[in-house]
C-alpha positions as MATLAB code, in Angstrom:
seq = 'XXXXXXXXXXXXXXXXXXXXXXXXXXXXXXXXXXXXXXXXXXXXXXXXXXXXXXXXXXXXXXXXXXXXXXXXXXXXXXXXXXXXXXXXXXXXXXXXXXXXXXXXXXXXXXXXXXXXXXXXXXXXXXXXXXXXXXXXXXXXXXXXXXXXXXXXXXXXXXXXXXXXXXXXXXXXXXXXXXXXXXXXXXXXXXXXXXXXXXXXXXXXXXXXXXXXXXXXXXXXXXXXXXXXXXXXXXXXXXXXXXXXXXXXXXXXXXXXXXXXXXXXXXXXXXXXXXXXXXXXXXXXXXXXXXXXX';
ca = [
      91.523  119.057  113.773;
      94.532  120.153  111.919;
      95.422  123.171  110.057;
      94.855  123.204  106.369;
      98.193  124.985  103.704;
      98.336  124.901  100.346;
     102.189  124.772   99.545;
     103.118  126.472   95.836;
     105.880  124.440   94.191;
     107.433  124.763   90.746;
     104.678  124.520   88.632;
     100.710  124.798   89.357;
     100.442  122.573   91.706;
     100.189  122.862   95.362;
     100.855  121.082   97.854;
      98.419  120.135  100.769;
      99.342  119.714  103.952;
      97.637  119.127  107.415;
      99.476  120.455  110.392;
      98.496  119.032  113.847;
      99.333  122.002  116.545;
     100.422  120.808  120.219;
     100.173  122.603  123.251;
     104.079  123.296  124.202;
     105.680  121.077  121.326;
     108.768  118.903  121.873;
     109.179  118.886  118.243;
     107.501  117.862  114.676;
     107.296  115.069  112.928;
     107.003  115.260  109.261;
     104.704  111.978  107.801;
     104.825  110.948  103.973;
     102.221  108.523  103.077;
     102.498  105.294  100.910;
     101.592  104.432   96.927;
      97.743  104.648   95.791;
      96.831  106.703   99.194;
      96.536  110.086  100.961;
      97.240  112.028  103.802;
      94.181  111.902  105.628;
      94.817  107.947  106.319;
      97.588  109.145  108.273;
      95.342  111.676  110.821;
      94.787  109.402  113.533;
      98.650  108.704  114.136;
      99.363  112.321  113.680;
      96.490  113.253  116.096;
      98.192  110.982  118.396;
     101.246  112.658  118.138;
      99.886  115.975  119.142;
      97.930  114.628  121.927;
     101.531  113.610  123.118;
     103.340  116.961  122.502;
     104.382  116.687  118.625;
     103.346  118.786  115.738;
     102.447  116.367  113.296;
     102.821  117.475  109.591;
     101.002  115.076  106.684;
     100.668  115.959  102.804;
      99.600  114.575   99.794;
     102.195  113.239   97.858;
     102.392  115.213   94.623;
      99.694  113.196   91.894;
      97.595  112.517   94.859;
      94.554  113.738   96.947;
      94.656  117.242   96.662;
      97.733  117.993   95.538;
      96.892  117.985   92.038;
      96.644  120.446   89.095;
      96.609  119.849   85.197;
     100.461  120.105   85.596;
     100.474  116.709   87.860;
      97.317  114.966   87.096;
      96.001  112.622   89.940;
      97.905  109.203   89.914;
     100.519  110.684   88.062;
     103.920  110.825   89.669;
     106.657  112.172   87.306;
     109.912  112.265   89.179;
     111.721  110.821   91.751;
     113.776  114.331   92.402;
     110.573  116.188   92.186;
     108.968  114.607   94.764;
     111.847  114.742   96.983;
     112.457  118.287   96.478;
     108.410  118.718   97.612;
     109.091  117.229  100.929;
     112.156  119.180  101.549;
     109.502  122.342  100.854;
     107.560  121.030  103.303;
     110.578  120.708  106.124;
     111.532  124.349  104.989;
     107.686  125.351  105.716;
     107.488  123.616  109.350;
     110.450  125.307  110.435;
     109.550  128.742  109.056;
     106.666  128.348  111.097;
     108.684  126.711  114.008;
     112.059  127.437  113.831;
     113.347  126.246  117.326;
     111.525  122.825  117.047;
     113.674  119.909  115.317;
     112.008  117.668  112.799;
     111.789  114.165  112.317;
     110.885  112.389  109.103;
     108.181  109.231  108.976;
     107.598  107.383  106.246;
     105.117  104.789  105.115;
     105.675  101.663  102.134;
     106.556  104.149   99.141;
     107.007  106.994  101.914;
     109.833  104.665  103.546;
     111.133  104.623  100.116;
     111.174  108.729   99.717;
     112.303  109.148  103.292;
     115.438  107.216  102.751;
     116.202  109.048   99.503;
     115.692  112.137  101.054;
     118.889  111.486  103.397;
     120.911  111.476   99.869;
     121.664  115.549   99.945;
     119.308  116.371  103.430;
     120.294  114.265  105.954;
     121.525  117.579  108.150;
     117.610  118.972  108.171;
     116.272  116.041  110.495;
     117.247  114.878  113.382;
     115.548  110.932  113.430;
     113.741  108.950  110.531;
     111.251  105.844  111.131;
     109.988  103.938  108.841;
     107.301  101.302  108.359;
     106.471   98.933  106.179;
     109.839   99.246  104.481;
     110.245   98.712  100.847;
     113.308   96.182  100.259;
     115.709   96.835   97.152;
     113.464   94.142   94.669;
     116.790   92.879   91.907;
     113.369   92.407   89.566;
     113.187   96.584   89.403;
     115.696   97.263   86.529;
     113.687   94.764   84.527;
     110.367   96.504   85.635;
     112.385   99.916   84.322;
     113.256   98.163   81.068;
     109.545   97.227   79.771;
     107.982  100.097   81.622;
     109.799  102.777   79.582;
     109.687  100.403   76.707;
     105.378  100.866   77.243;
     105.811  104.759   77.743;
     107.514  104.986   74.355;
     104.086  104.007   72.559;
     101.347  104.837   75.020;
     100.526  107.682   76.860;
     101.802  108.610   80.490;
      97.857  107.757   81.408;
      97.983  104.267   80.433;
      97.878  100.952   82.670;
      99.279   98.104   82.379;
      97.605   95.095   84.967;
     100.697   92.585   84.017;
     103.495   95.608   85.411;
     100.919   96.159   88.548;
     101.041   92.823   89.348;
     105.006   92.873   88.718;
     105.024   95.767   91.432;
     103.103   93.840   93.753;
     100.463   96.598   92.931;
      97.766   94.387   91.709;
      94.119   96.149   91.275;
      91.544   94.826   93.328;
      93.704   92.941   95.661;
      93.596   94.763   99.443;
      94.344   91.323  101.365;
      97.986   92.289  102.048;
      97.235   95.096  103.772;
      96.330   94.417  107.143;
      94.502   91.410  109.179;
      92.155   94.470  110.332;
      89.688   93.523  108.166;
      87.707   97.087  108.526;
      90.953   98.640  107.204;
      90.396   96.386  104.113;
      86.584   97.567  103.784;
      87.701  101.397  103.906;
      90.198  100.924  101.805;
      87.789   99.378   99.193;
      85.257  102.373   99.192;
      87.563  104.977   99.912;
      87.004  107.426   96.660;
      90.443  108.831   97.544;
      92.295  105.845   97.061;
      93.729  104.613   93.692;
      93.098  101.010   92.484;
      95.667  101.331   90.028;
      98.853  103.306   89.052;
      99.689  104.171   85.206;
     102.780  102.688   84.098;
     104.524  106.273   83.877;
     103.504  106.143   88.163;
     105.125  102.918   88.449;
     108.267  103.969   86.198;
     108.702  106.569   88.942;
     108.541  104.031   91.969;
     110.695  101.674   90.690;
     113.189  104.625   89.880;
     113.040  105.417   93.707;
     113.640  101.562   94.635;
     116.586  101.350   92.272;
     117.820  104.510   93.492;
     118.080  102.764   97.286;
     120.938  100.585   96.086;
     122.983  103.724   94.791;
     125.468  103.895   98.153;
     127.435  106.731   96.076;
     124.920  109.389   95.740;
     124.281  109.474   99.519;
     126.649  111.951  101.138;
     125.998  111.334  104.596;
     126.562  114.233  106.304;
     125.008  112.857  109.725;
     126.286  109.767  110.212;
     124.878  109.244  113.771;
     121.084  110.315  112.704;
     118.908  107.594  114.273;
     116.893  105.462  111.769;
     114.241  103.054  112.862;
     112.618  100.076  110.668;
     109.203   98.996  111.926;
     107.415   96.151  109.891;
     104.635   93.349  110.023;
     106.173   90.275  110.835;
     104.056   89.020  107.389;
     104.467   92.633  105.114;
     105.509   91.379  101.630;
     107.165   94.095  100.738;
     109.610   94.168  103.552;
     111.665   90.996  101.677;
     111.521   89.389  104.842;
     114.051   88.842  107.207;
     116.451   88.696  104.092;
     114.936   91.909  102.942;
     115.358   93.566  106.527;
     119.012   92.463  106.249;
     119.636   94.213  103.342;
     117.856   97.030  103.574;
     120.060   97.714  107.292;
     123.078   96.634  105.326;
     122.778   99.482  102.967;
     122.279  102.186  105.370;
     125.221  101.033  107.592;
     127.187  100.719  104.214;
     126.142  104.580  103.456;
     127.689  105.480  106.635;
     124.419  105.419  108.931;
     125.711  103.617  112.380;
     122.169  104.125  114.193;
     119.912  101.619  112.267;
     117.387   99.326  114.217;
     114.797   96.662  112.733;
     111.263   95.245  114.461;
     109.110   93.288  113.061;
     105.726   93.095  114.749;
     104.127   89.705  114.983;
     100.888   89.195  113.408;
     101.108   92.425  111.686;
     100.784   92.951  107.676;
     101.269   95.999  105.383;
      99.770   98.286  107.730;
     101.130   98.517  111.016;
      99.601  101.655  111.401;
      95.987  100.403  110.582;
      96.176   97.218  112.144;
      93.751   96.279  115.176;
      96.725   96.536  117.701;
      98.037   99.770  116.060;
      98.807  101.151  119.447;
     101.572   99.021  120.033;
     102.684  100.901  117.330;
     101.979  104.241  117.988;
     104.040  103.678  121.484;
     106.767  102.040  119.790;
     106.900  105.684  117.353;
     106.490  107.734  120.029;
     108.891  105.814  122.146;
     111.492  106.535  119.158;
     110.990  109.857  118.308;
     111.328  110.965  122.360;
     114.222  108.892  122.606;
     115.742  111.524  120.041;
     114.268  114.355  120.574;
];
């Protein structure tokens, strides 16, 4: 079972975080989860990790599970920079705690999106990033920006909109694209921690961070040799597909990254991580993260 921190941050809200402990670490591996979900979705993966030597670190993303306070409201995420800045707390807080142990940074759907943004002005504080399920650039998003903060001018930051959910790919009610692991689809459904459906103001912010991907300039790749791994579902949606692969490896090697791989796994949605053959997965992680320790 992991150890349980409450992390202050700028305002009332804290943020929670799970640390797996490992008998003689090789290092840590810092997780961000994906939109409308928490950390604890993430505990088998990080319990594997420790079982294999890593301390395995997993919050909730600030607006969700517990890290919450009238301040940030659950489902409410604000800020782009905010929620960056949280993460970097949390990299600070690991290496208080363990400050001869290097850190790696995972990230999940929106989490792939915040891990990549998080190389912009920290790419010096980690040593290898993987992602899965990897959110493409979508050329829709400045569109999505346009009516979204259009909305926000006459409703409140609370309010939801089904037509921009759908837009996002977002839709409430609508768990099929997932996984083929058809119990992850029944948790999902009856999980009280999950959202159904983000506010506009949420959805503002995620399309902010998938814009921000395409903005080459404010990276200042400072590690150009950090190892970055892509790991999708041969059938995730919001991967773009091969096209959307190519692209999103284009940009990183046109920041300056020259250590980007892509898999896709066949027969493999959303998910990867909750899919029934997960533990090709897992290995595949593992495989990465001791490659570069």
């Amino acid at each position: 079972m992991p150890n349980n921190y409450m992390i202050p941050t700028n305002n009332r809200t804290h943020l929670a975080v799970a640390v797996f402990p490992t008998t003689r670490p090789k290092g840590i591996v810092q997780m961000i989860h994906g939109a409308l979900e928490h950390k604890e979705r993430y505990y088998e993966f990080a319990q594997f990790l420790s079982d294999h030597g890593y301390i395995a670190v997993v919050s909730d993303n600030r607006g969700h599970g517990a890290s919450i306070s009238k301040d940030d409201p659950w489902g409410i995420m604000r800020s782009i920079p905010q929620l960056i800045a949280d993460q970097v707390r949390i990299t600070n807080f690991i290496k208080e705690k363990y400050p001869r142990l290097q850190v790696s940074l995972f990230g999940h759907s929106f989490g792939s999106i915040l891990a990549r943004l998080y190389l912009q002005k920290h790419d010096n504080e980690i040593n290898a990033v993987a992602l899965t399920g990897t959110a493409n650039y979508i050329p829709v998003v400045p569109l999505g920006l346009l009516i979204g903060k259009a909305f926000l001018k006459i409703y409140p930051e609370t309010a939801k909109w089904t037509f921009l959910s759908k837009l996002s790919g977002l839709a409430p009610g609508d768990h099929s694209w997932l996984s083929y692991d058809r119990e992850n689809i029944r948790q999902v459904s009856q999980d009280p921690l999950m959202m159904d459906e983000y506010p506009v103001k949420s959805l503002v912010t995620l399309w902010e961070g998938d814009f921000e991907l395409k903005q080459t300039r404010h990276f200042h790749c400072t590690n150009p040799h950090l190892p970055i791994m892509s790991l999708v579902g041969a059938e995730d949606k919001f991967s773009g597909g091969e096209k959307g692969l190519a692209d999103t490896v284009g940009t990183l090697k046109k920041i300056g990254y020259q250590k980007v791989i892509s898999i896709r796994e066949p027969h493999m949605k959303h998910e990867v991580l909750q899919e029934t053959k997960r533990q090709v997965v897992f290995d595949r992680l593992l495989k990465f993260f001791e490659i570069h320790q």
